CSV table of C-alpha atoms in Angstrom, one decimal:
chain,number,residue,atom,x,y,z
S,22,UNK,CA,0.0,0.0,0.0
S,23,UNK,CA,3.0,2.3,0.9
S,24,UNK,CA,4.7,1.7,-2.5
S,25,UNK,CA,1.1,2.7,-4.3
S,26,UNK,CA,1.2,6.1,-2.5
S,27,UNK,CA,5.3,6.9,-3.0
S,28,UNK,CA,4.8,5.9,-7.1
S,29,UNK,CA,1.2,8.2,-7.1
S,30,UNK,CA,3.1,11.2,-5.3
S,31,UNK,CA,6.4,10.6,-8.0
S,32,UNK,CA,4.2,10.9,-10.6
S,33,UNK,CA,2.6,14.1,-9.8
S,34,UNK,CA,5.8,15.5,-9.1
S,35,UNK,CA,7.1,15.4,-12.4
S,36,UNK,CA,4.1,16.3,-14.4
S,37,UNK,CA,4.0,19.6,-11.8
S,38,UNK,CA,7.7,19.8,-12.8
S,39,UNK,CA,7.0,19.8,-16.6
S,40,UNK,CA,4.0,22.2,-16.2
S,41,UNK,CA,6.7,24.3,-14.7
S,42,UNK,CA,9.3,24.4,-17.3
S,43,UNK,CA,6.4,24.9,-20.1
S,44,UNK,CA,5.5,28.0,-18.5
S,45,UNK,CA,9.4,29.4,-17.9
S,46,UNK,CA,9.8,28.5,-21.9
S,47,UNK,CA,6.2,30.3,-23.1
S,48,UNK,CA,7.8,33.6,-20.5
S,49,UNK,CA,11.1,33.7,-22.3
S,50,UNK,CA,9.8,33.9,-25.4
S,51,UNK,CA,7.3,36.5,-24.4
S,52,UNK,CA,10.3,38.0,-23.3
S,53,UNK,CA,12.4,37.8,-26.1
S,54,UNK,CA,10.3,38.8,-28.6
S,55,UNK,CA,8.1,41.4,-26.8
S,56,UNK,CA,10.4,44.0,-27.0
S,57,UNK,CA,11.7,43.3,-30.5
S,58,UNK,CA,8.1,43.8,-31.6
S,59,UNK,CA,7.4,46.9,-29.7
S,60,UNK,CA,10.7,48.8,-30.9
S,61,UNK,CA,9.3,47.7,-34.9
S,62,UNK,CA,5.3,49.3,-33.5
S,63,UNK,CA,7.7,52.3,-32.8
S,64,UNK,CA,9.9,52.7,-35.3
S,65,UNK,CA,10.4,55.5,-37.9
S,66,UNK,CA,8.9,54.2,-41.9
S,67,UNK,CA,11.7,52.3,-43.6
S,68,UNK,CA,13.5,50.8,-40.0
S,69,UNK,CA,12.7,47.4,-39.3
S,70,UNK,CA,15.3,44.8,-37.3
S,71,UNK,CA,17.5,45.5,-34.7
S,72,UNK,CA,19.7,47.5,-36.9
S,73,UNK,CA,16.5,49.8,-37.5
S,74,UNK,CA,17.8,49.6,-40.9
S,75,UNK,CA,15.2,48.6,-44.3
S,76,UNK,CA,17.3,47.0,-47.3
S,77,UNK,CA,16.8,49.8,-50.5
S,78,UNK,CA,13.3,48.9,-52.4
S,79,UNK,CA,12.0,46.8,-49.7
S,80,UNK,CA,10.1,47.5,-46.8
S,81,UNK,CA,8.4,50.8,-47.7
S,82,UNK,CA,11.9,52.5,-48.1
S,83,UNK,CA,11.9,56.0,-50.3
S,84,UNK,CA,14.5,56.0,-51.0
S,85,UNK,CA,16.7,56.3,-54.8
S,86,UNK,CA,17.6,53.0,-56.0
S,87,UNK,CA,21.4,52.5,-56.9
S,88,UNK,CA,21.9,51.0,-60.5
S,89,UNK,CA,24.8,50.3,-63.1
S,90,UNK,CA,23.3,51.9,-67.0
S,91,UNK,CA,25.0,51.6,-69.9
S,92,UNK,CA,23.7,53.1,-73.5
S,93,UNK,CA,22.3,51.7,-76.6
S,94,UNK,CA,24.8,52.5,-79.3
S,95,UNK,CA,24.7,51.6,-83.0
S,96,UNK,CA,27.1,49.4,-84.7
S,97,UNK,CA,27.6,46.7,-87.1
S,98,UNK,CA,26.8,42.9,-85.7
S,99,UNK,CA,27.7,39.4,-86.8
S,100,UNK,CA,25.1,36.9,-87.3
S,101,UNK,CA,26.8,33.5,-86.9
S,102,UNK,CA,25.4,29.9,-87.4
S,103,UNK,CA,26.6,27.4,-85.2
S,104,UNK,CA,26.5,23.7,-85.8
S,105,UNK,CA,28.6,20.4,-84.7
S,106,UNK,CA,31.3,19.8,-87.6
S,107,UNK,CA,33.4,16.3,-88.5
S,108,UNK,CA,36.7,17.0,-90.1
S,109,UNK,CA,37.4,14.7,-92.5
S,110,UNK,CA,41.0,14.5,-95.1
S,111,UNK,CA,40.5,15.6,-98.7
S,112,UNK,CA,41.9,12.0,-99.5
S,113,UNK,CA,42.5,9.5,-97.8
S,114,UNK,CA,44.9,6.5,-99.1
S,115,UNK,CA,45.3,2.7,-97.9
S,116,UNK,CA,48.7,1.8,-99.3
S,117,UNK,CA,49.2,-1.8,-100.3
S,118,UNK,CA,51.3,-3.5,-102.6
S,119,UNK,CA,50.8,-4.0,-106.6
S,120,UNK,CA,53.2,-6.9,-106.3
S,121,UNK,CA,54.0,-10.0,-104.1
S,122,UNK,CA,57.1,-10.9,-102.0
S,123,UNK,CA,58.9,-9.9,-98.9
S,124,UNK,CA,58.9,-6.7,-97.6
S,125,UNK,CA,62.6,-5.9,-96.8
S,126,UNK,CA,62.3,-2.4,-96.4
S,127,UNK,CA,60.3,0.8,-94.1
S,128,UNK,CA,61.5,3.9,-95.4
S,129,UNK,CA,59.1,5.9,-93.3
S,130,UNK,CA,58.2,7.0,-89.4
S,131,UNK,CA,54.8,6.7,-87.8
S,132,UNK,CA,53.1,10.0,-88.1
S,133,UNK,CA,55.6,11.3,-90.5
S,134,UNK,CA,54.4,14.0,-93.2
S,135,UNK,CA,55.4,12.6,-96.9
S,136,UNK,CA,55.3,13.8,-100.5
S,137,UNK,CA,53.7,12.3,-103.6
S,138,UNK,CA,56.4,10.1,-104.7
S,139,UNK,CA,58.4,9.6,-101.6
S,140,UNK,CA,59.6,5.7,-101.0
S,141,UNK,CA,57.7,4.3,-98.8
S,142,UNK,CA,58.6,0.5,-98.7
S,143,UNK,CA,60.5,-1.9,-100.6
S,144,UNK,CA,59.7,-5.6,-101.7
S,145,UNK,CA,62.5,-8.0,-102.7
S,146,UNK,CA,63.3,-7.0,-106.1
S,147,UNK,CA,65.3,-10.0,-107.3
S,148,UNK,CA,62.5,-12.2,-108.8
S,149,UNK,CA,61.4,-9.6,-111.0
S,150,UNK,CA,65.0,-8.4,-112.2
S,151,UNK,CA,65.1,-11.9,-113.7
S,152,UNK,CA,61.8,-12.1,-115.0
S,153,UNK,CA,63.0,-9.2,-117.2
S,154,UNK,CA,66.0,-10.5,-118.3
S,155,UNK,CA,64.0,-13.2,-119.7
S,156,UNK,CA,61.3,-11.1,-121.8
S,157,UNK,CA,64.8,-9.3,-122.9
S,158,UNK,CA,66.2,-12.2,-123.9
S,159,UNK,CA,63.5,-13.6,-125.8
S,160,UNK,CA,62.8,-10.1,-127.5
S,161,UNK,CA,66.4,-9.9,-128.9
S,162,UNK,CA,65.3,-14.0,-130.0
S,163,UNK,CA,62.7,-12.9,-132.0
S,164,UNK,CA,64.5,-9.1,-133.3
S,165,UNK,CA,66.4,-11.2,-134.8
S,166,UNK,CA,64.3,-13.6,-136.7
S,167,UNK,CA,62.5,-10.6,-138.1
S,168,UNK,CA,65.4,-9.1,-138.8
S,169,UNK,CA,66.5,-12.0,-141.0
S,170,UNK,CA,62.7,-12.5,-142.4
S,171,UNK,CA,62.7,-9.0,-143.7
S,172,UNK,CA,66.1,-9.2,-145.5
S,173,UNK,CA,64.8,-12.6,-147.0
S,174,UNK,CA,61.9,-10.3,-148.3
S,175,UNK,CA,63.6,-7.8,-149.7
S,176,UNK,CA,65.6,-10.8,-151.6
S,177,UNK,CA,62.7,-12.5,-152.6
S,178,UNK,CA,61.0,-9.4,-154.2
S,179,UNK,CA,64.3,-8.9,-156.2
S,180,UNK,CA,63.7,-12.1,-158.0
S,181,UNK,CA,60.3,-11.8,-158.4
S,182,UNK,CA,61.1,-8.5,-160.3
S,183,UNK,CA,63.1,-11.1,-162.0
S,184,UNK,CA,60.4,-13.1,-162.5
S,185,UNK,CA,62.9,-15.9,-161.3
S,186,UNK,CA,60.4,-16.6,-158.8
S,187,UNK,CA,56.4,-17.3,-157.9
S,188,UNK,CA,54.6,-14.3,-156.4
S,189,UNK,CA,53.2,-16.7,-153.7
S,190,UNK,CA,56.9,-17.2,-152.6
S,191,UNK,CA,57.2,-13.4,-151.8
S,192,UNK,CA,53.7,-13.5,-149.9
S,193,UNK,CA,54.7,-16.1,-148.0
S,194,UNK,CA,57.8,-14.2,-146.9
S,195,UNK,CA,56.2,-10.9,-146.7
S,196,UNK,CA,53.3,-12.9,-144.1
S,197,UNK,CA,56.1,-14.1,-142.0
S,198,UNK,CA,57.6,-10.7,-141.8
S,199,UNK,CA,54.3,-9.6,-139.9
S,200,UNK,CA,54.2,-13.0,-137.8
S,201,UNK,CA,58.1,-11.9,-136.2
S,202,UNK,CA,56.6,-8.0,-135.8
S,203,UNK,CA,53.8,-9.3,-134.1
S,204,UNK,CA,55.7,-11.5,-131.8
S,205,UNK,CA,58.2,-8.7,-131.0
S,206,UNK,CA,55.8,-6.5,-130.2
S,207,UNK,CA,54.3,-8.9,-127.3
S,208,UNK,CA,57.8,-9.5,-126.5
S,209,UNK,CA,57.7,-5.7,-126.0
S,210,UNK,CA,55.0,-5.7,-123.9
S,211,UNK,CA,56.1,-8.7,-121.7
S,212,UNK,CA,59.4,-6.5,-121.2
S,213,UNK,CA,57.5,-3.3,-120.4
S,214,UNK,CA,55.3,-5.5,-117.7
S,215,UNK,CA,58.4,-6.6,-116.1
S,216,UNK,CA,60.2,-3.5,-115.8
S,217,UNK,CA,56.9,-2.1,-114.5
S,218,UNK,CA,56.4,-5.2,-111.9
S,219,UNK,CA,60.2,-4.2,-110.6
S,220,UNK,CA,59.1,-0.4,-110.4
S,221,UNK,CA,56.1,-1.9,-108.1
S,222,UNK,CA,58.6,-3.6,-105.8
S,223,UNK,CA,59.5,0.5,-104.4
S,224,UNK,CA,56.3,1.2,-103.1
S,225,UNK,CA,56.0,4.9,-103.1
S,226,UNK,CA,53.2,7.7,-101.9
S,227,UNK,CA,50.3,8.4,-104.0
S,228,UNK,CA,49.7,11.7,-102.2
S,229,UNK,CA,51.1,14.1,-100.1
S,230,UNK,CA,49.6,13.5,-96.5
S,231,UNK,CA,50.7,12.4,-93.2
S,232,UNK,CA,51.5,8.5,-92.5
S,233,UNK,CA,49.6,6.3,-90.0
S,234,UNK,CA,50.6,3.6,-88.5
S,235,UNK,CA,52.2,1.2,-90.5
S,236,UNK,CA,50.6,-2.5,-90.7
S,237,UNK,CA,53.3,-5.0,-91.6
S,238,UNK,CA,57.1,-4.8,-90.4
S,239,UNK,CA,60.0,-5.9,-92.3
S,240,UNK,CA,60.7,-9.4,-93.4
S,241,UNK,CA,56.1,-10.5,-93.7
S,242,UNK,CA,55.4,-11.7,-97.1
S,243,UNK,CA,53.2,-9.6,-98.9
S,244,UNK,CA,50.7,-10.3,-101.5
S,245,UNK,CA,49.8,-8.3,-104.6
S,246,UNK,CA,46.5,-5.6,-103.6
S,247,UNK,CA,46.0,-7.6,-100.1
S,248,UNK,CA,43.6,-6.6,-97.6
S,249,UNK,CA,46.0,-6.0,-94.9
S,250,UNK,CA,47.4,-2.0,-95.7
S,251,UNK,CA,51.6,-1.5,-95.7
S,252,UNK,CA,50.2,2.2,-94.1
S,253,UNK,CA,47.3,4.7,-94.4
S,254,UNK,CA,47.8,8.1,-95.5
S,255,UNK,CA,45.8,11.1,-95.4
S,256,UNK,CA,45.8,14.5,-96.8
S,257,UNK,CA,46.0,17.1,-94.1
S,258,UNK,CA,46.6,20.2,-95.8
S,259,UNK,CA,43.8,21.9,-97.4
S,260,UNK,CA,41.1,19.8,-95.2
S,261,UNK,CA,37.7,19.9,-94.7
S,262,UNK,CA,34.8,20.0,-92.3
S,263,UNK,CA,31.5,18.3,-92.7
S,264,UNK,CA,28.4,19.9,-91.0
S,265,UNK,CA,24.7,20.5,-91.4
S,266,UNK,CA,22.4,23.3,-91.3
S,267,UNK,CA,18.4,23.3,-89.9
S,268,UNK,CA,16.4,24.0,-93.4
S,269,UNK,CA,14.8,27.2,-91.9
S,270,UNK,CA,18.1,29.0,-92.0
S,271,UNK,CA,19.4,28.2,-95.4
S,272,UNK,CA,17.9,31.6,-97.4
S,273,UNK,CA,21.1,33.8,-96.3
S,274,UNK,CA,23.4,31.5,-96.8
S,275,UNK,CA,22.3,30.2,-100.1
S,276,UNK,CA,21.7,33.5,-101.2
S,277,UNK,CA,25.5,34.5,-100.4
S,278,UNK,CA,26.9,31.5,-101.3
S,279,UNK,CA,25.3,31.5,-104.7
S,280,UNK,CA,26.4,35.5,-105.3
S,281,UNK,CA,29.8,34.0,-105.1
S,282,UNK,CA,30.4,35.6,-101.8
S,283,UNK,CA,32.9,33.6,-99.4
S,284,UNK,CA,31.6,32.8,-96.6
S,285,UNK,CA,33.8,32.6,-93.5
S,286,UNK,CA,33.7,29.7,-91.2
S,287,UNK,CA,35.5,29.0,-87.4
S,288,UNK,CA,36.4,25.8,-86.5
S,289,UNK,CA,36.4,26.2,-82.7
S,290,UNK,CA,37.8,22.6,-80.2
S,291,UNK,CA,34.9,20.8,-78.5
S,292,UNK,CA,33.9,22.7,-75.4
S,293,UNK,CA,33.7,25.7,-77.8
S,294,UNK,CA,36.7,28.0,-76.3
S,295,UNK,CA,39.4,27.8,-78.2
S,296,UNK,CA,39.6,28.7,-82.1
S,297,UNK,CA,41.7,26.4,-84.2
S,298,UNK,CA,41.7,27.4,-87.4
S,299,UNK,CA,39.8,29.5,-89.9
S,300,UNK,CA,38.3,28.7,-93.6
S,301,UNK,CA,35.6,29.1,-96.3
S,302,UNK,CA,32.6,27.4,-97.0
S,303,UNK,CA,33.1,25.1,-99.8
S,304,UNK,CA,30.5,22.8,-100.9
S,305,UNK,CA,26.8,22.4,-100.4
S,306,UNK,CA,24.8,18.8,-100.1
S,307,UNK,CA,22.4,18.6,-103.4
S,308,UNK,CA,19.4,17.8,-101.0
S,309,UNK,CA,17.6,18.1,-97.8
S,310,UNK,CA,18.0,14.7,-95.4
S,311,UNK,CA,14.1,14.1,-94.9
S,312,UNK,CA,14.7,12.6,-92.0
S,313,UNK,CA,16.3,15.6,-90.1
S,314,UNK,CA,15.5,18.8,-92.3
S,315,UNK,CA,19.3,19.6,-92.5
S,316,UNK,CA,21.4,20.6,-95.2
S,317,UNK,CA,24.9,19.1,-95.2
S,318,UNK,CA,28.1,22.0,-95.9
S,319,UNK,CA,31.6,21.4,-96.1
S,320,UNK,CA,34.3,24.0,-95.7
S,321,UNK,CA,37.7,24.3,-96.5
S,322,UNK,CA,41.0,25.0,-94.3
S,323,UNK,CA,44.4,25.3,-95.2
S,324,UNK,CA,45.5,24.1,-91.8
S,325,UNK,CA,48.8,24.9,-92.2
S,326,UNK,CA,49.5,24.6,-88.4
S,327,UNK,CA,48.0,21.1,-88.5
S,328,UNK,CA,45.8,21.5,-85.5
S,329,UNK,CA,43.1,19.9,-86.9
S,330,UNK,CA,42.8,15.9,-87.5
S,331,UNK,CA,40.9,14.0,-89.5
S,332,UNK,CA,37.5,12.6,-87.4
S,333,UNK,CA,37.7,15.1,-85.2
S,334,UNK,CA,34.5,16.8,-84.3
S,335,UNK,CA,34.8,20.4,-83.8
S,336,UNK,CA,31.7,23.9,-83.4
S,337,UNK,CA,31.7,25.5,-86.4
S,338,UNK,CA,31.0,29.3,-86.6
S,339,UNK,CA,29.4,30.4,-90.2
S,340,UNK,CA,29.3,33.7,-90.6
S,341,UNK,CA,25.9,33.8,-92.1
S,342,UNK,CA,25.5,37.6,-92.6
S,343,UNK,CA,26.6,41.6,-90.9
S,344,UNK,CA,24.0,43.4,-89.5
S,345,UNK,CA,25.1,46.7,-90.7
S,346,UNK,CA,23.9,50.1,-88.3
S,347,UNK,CA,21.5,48.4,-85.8
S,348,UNK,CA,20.9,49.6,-82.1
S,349,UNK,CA,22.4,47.1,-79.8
S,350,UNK,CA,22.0,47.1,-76.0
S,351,UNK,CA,23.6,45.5,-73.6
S,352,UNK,CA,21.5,41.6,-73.5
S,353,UNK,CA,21.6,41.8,-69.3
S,354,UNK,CA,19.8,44.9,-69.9
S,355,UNK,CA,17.1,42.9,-71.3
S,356,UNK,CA,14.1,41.8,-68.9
S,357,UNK,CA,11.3,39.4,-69.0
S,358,UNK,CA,7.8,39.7,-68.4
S,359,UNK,CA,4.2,38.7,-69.2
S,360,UNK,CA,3.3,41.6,-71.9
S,361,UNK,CA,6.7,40.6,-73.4
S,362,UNK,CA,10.2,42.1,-73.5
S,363,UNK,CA,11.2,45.1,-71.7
S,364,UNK,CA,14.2,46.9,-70.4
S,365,UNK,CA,14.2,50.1,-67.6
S,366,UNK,CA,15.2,53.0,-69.6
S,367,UNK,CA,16.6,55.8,-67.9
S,368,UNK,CA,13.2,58.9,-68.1
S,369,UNK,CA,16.0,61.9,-67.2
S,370,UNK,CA,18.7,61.0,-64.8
S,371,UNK,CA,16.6,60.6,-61.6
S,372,UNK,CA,14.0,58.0,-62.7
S,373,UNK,CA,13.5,55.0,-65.3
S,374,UNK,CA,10.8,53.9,-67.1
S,375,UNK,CA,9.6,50.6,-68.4
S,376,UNK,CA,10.5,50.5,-72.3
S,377,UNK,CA,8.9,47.8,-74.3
S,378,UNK,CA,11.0,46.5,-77.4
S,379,UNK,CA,11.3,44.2,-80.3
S,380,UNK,CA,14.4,42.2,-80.0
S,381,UNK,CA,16.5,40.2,-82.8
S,382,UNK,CA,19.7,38.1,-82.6
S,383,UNK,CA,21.7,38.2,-79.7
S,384,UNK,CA,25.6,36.7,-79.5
S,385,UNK,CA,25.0,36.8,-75.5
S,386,UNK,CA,26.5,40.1,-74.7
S,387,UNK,CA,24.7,42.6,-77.0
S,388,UNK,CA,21.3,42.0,-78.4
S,389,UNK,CA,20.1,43.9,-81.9
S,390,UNK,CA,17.2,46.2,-80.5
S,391,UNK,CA,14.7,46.5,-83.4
S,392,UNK,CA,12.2,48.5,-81.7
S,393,UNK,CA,11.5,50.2,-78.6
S,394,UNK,CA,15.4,52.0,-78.4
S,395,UNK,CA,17.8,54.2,-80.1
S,396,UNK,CA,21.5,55.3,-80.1
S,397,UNK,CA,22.2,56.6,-76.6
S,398,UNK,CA,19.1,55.5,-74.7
S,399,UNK,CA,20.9,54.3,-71.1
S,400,UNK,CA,18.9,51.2,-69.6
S,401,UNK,CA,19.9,50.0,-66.2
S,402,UNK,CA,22.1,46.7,-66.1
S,403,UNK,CA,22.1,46.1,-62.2
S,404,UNK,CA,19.2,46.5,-59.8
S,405,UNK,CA,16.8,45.6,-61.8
S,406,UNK,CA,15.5,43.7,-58.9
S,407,UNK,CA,14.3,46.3,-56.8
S,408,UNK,CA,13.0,48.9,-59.5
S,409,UNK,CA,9.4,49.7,-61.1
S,410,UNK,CA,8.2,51.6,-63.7
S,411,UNK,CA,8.7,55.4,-62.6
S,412,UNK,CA,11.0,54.2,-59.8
S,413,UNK,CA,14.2,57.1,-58.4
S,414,UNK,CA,17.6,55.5,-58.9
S,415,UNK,CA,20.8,56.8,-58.6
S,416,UNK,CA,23.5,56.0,-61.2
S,417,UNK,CA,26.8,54.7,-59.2
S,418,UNK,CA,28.3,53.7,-62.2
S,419,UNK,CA,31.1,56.0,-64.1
S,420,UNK,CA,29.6,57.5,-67.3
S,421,UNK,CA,32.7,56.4,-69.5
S,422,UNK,CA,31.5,52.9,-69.4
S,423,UNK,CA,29.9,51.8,-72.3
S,424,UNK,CA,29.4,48.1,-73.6
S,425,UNK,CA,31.0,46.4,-76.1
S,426,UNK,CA,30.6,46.2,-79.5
S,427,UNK,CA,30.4,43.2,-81.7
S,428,UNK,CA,33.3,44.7,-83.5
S,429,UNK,CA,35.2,44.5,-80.6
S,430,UNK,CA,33.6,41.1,-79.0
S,431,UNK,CA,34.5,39.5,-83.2
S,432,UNK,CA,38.4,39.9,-81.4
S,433,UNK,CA,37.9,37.6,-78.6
S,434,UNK,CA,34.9,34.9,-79.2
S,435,UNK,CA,31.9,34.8,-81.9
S,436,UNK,CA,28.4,34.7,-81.5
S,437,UNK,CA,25.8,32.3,-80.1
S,438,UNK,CA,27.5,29.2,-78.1
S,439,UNK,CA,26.4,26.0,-77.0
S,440,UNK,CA,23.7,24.8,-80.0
S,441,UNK,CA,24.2,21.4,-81.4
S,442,UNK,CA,21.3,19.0,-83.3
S,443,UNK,CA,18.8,20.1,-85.3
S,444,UNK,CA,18.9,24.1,-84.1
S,445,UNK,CA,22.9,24.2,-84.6
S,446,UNK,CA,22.6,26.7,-87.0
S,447,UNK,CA,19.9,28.8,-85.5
S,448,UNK,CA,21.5,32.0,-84.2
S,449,UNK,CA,20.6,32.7,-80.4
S,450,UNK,CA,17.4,34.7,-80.4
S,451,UNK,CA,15.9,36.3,-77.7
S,452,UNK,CA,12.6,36.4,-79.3
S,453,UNK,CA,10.1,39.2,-80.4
């Protein structure tokens, strides 16, 4: 009965001791926040925190807003294509032998460049020098046996003058005269074939290119045109690019292509930050691939310093057309909104304004403005954020900065990165 009443009274204890430490908790807060709330009741418009201080824009503050501006100026601007290139070699040569036998000579490095004509390997010559001794010797044979037939002729014809002999005599002779000409001149031609199959035993370069890795090592029998290459080479220098264009973008380039104008085109590496060389367009596909609506291109490098390899894919940069006097503005002057595309242009120096406009291409720095601004409007680039159409700003920004042109921008990186498929040749828009 005793241990009943001692667990009852421990019991009551701690829920008294809990109802205790609820109530300190609920008077700290009180406390805490009490005051905090009374100071904000109290405080002047635009103080809120324990600082007293309201951020700019926010919190009823009246302030002027601080923004960056920087003008609309008028210049020329580069309307590139982009797309995802191949290069592939002008030519490219699998170099085998035209005869069979050992190969007993490499006259050539891995990876070195060659010239049309340079020795490449050599087969073992001495089976063909005697086969041509032997078509020689059996031309000289049958020289002379048509050399003796034609003196008989001309000694048969002098007695038929005689009439000391028949005319069918002198055919006879005349017929056989023909039979040795005939024979010598296959002679001829079986001396010309061997002298032709000893050429074959140097095999030499077709083309000028760079050597691959060769296939066979000295001292492997070789077969005449077998499947196994001595080497590949390829032409390096010109080289060409393979890409394809979307159909919707083909009318300015076809129309400058056609006019004969040469249209410049930047082979940049894969991640699109480093140029490697620069070329022309060159060729054109004779029809649209159904299946993507693309147009396939090649262009043309001289690649002189070699940095570019056959199979390698690369972003190609057409220069499609120059935008010639257009308004540009800076593009992160350019906002966003449900009735379209605005920017805040500057309405004197104190205030700004919310200017709708008509954009066009963009490269990512500058966008073409086609309506809404003109030559030295200033929009706000920074601070956007807190502003509003008739909002006070002040500019913190020094008036000698201006953006960049495309002129300029053309000396570090082109327009429009990053598009690959069947929109790699759209030019970035920002839309209308």
């Amino acid at each position: 009965m005793v241990d009943h009443s001692m667990q009852s009274s421990s019991r009551n204890s701690r829920r008294w001791l809990f109802g205790l430490l609820v109530l300190l908790v609920i008077a700290g807060l009180c406390w805490k926040f009490w005051p905090s709330g009374a100071a904000h009741k109290d405080a002047p418009a635009g103080h809120t925190g324990k600082t007293g201080m309201a951020r700019p824009g926010f919190g009823g503050s009246t302030g002027p807003v601080p923004v960056r501006v920087a003008p609309a100026v008028l210049g020329e601007f580069p309307v590139y294509y982009k797309a995802l290139g191949t290069v592939t070699a002008l030519n490219t040569i699998n170099v085998r032998s035209r005869v069979g036998g050992e190969l007993v000579k490499i006259a050539f490095e891995e990876g070195q460049m060659v010239k049309a004509g340079d020795l490449l390997a050599e087969i073992d010559p001495r089976s063909y020098q005697n086969a041509l001794l032997q078509a020689q010797g059996t031309l000289l044979q049958n020289q002379a046996q048509l050399k003796n037939a034609q003196v008989d002729v001309q000694r048969y014809r002098d007695l038929y003058a005689q009439d000391s002999i028949a005319k069918q005599t002198l055919d006879t002779a005349e017929a056989l005269v023909l039979q040795y000409q005939g024979t010598v001149k296959t002679n001829q031609g079986a001396v010309d074939d061997a002298k032709l199959n000893l050429e074959f035993t140097k095999i030499r370069a077709p083309i000028s290119g760079r050597v691959g890795l060769r296939q066979l090592d000295v001292g492997n029998l070789v077969a005449a045109n077998d499947t196994t290459a001595l080497a590949v080479i390829t032409q390096t220098q010109p080289i060409s690019v393979a890409f394809t264009l979307p159909e919707n973008t083909l009318e300015t380039v076809l129309a400058r292509y056609h006019a004969g104008n040469k249209l410049p085109v930047e082979a940049w590496d894969r991640s699109d930050v480093k140029k490697q060389a620069v070329g022309v367009l060159q060729s054109l596909d004779n029809q649209i691939d159904v299946t993507t609506g693309t147009l396939k291109f090649k262009a043309r490098f001289d690649n002189k310093d070699q940095a570019l390899f056959p199979n390698q894919f690369v972003n190609v940069h057409l220069l499609a057309d120059t935008l010639n006097n257009v308004v540009l503005a800076p593009s992160a002057a350019i906002q966003f909104g449900n009735n379209g595309t605005f920017v805040y242009k500057l309405d004197g120096d104190k205030k700004v304004k919310v200017q709708p406009l008509v954009v066009g291409d963009t490269d990512g720095e500058n966008t073409v403005i086609k309506e809404g601004l003109a030559a030295g409007d200033r929009v706000v680039l920074e601070g956007t954020d807190r502003l509003k159409d008739g909002s006070e700003i002040e500019v913190v920004n020094a008036s000698s900065e201006v953006p960049t042109t495309p002129t300029e921008h053309l000396q570090g990186k082109p327009a429009a990165k990053g598009e690959t498929g069947a929109d790699a040749g759209k030019a970035q828009k920002v839309g209308s």
